[in-house]
Coordinates of C-alpha atoms in Angstrom, one line a residue:
M1 CA 1.9 -4.6 -17.9
D2 CA -1.8 -6.3 -16.5
S3 CA -0.8 -4.1 -13.1
K4 CA -1.5 -0.8 -14.8
K5 CA -4.3 -1.8 -16.5
D6 CA -5.6 -2.8 -13.6
D7 CA -4.5 0.9 -12.0
N8 CA -6.3 2.2 -15.0
N9 CA -8.8 0.1 -14.8
Q10 CA -9.5 0.8 -11.1
K11 CA -9.3 4.9 -11.9
D12 CA -11.1 4.8 -14.2
G13 CA -13.5 3.6 -11.9
K14 CA -12.7 5.7 -9.7
I15 CA -13.7 8.8 -12.1
D16 CA -16.7 7.0 -13.3
L17 CA -17.7 7.0 -9.6
K18 CA -17.0 11.0 -8.7
K19 CA -19.0 11.2 -11.9
K20 CA -21.5 10.4 -10.6
L21 CA -20.7 10.9 -7.1
E22 CA -21.0 14.9 -9.0
E23 CA -24.1 14.2 -10.7
A24 CA -25.9 13.2 -7.5
R25 CA -24.6 16.1 -5.9
K26 CA -25.8 18.7 -8.3
E27 CA -29.4 16.7 -8.3
A28 CA -29.5 17.3 -4.2
K29 CA -28.8 20.8 -5.6
N30 CA -31.5 21.0 -7.7
L31 CA -33.9 19.3 -5.6
D32 CA -33.1 21.9 -2.8
E33 CA -33.9 24.8 -5.1
A34 CA -36.6 23.2 -6.6
I35 CA -38.2 23.8 -2.7
S36 CA -37.5 26.5 -1.7
D37 CA -38.9 28.0 -5.3
E38 CA -42.2 26.0 -4.4
T39 CA -43.4 27.9 -1.8
V40 CA -43.0 30.7 -4.2
L41 CA -44.9 29.0 -7.3
S42 CA -47.4 27.4 -4.4
E43 CA -48.7 31.6 -4.8
Q44 CA -48.4 32.5 -7.9
N45 CA -49.6 29.0 -10.2
P46 CA -50.9 25.4 -9.4
D47 CA -50.1 24.0 -12.6
E48 CA -46.5 25.2 -12.0
L49 CA -46.4 23.5 -8.7
A50 CA -47.6 20.2 -9.7
K51 CA -45.3 20.8 -13.1
T52 CA -42.6 20.8 -10.1
K53 CA -43.6 18.8 -7.7
E54 CA -43.5 16.1 -11.6
E55 CA -39.5 17.3 -11.4
L56 CA -38.8 16.9 -7.9
S57 CA -39.9 13.2 -7.9
Q58 CA -38.5 12.5 -11.5
M59 CA -35.1 14.1 -9.7
T60 CA -35.0 12.4 -6.7
E61 CA -35.9 9.2 -8.3
T62 CA -33.2 9.3 -10.5
A63 CA -31.1 10.8 -7.5
K64 CA -32.0 7.1 -5.5
R65 CA -31.1 5.3 -9.1
M66 CA -27.6 6.8 -9.4
I67 CA -26.7 6.3 -5.4
A68 CA -28.2 2.5 -6.0
D69 CA -26.3 2.2 -9.4
M70 CA -23.2 3.3 -7.4
T71 CA -22.9 0.8 -4.2
N72 CA -23.6 -2.1 -7.1
L73 CA -20.4 0.0 -9.0
K74 CA -18.3 -0.3 -5.7
R75 CA -19.3 -3.8 -5.0
R76 CA -18.6 -4.9 -8.2
H77 CA -15.0 -4.4 -8.3
E78 CA -14.2 -5.1 -4.8
E79 CA -15.5 -7.9 -6.0
D80 CA -13.6 -8.2 -9.6
R81 CA -9.9 -6.9 -6.9
K82 CA -10.9 -9.7 -4.6
T83 CA -11.2 -12.1 -7.6
I84 CA -8.2 -10.7 -9.9
I85 CA -6.1 -11.1 -6.2
F86 CA -7.5 -14.6 -6.1
M87 CA -5.9 -15.5 -9.7
A88 CA -3.2 -13.9 -9.2
N89 CA -2.1 -15.7 -5.6
T90 CA -3.1 -19.4 -7.9
D91 CA -0.4 -19.1 -10.6
L92 CA 1.7 -17.8 -8.3
I93 CA 1.2 -21.7 -6.1
K94 CA 1.0 -22.9 -9.1
S95 CA 4.1 -22.4 -9.7
L96 CA 6.3 -22.4 -6.5
L97 CA 4.9 -26.1 -6.8
P98 CA 7.4 -28.4 -8.5
I99 CA 10.1 -26.1 -7.0
I100 CA 9.2 -27.3 -3.9
D101 CA 8.9 -31.2 -4.7
N102 CA 11.8 -30.7 -6.5
L103 CA 13.7 -29.3 -2.9
N104 CA 12.3 -32.5 -1.5
R105 CA 13.5 -34.9 -4.0
A106 CA 16.5 -33.0 -3.6
K107 CA 16.0 -33.7 0.3
Q108 CA 15.8 -37.2 -0.5
H109 CA 19.7 -38.0 -1.7
F110 CA 21.3 -36.9 1.5
P111 CA 24.2 -39.0 2.4
Q112 CA 23.0 -41.2 5.8
N113 CA 26.1 -39.8 7.2
P114 CA 26.8 -37.1 6.3
T115 CA 29.3 -34.4 7.4
D116 CA 29.5 -31.3 9.2
D117 CA 29.6 -29.3 6.0
V118 CA 26.5 -31.8 4.4
K119 CA 24.5 -31.4 8.1
K120 CA 24.1 -27.5 7.6
W121 CA 23.7 -27.9 4.3
Y122 CA 21.0 -30.5 5.0
E123 CA 19.7 -27.6 7.7
G124 CA 19.6 -24.7 5.6
L125 CA 17.5 -26.8 3.1
E126 CA 14.8 -28.4 5.7
I127 CA 14.6 -23.8 7.2
S128 CA 13.8 -23.5 3.1
I129 CA 11.7 -26.0 2.8
N130 CA 9.0 -25.7 6.0
Q131 CA 8.7 -21.7 5.1
L132 CA 7.7 -22.4 1.7
N133 CA 5.1 -24.6 3.5
K134 CA 4.7 -22.2 6.2
I135 CA 3.0 -19.5 3.1
L136 CA 1.3 -22.4 1.7
Q137 CA -0.6 -23.0 4.8
D138 CA -1.0 -19.8 5.3
F139 CA -2.9 -19.1 1.9
G140 CA -4.9 -22.6 3.3
V141 CA -3.2 -24.4 0.2
V142 CA -2.7 -27.9 2.5
E143 CA -1.1 -31.3 1.3
I144 CA -3.4 -34.5 0.7
E145 CA -2.6 -37.9 0.9
A146 CA -3.4 -39.2 -3.4
L147 CA -1.2 -41.3 -4.3
G148 CA -3.1 -44.9 -5.4
K149 CA -6.5 -43.6 -4.4
P150 CA -9.1 -43.0 -6.6
F151 CA -9.7 -39.7 -8.7
D152 CA -11.1 -37.0 -7.1
P153 CA -12.0 -33.4 -9.1
N154 CA -13.2 -31.8 -5.4
L155 CA -9.9 -32.6 -4.6
H156 CA -7.9 -33.1 -7.5
E157 CA -6.6 -31.6 -10.5
A158 CA -6.1 -33.8 -13.9
S159 CA -2.8 -32.9 -15.2
S160 CA -2.2 -35.1 -17.7
L161 CA -4.3 -38.4 -19.4
S162 CA -2.3 -42.4 -20.1
S163 CA -3.8 -45.0 -21.2
S164 CA -4.3 -48.4 -19.9
K165 CA -5.1 -51.8 -20.2
T166 CA -8.1 -52.0 -17.5
Q167 CA -10.5 -50.6 -16.6
R168 CA -11.8 -49.0 -13.7

């Protein structure tokens, strides 16, 4: 559902860009016509020439602003796209972390002297855990040693609060 909205937003952005580009092209065409008309006007009427030069100047400024707006729109669109991808990746990674924790807990409960069948299950579990850890590392997620250390908001994310009789 959200991807359809994103697609529609991207299509709307592309349509807006196309409209602005078309407007800029029309302005450029008008500028070319104004320049060719300038030679004829300069011979006929000097006041008309001054008026045309002013219009030309205004059209040039409008075209420059439209190009700058289009450039800024492209930049903002790219930044928004990157932000959306980052947020989606973050949500996916957060949902994978409990699964990895549970797989690690399951690994700890395997018997010390397993049978051949159990060894195969254990190896398969290790391979799955390693693959998931590799994927997370590819996305920049690394495990940090946090147990027993003071809370650092730059490294840790609080998941709950608990009351304690001791204060630190």
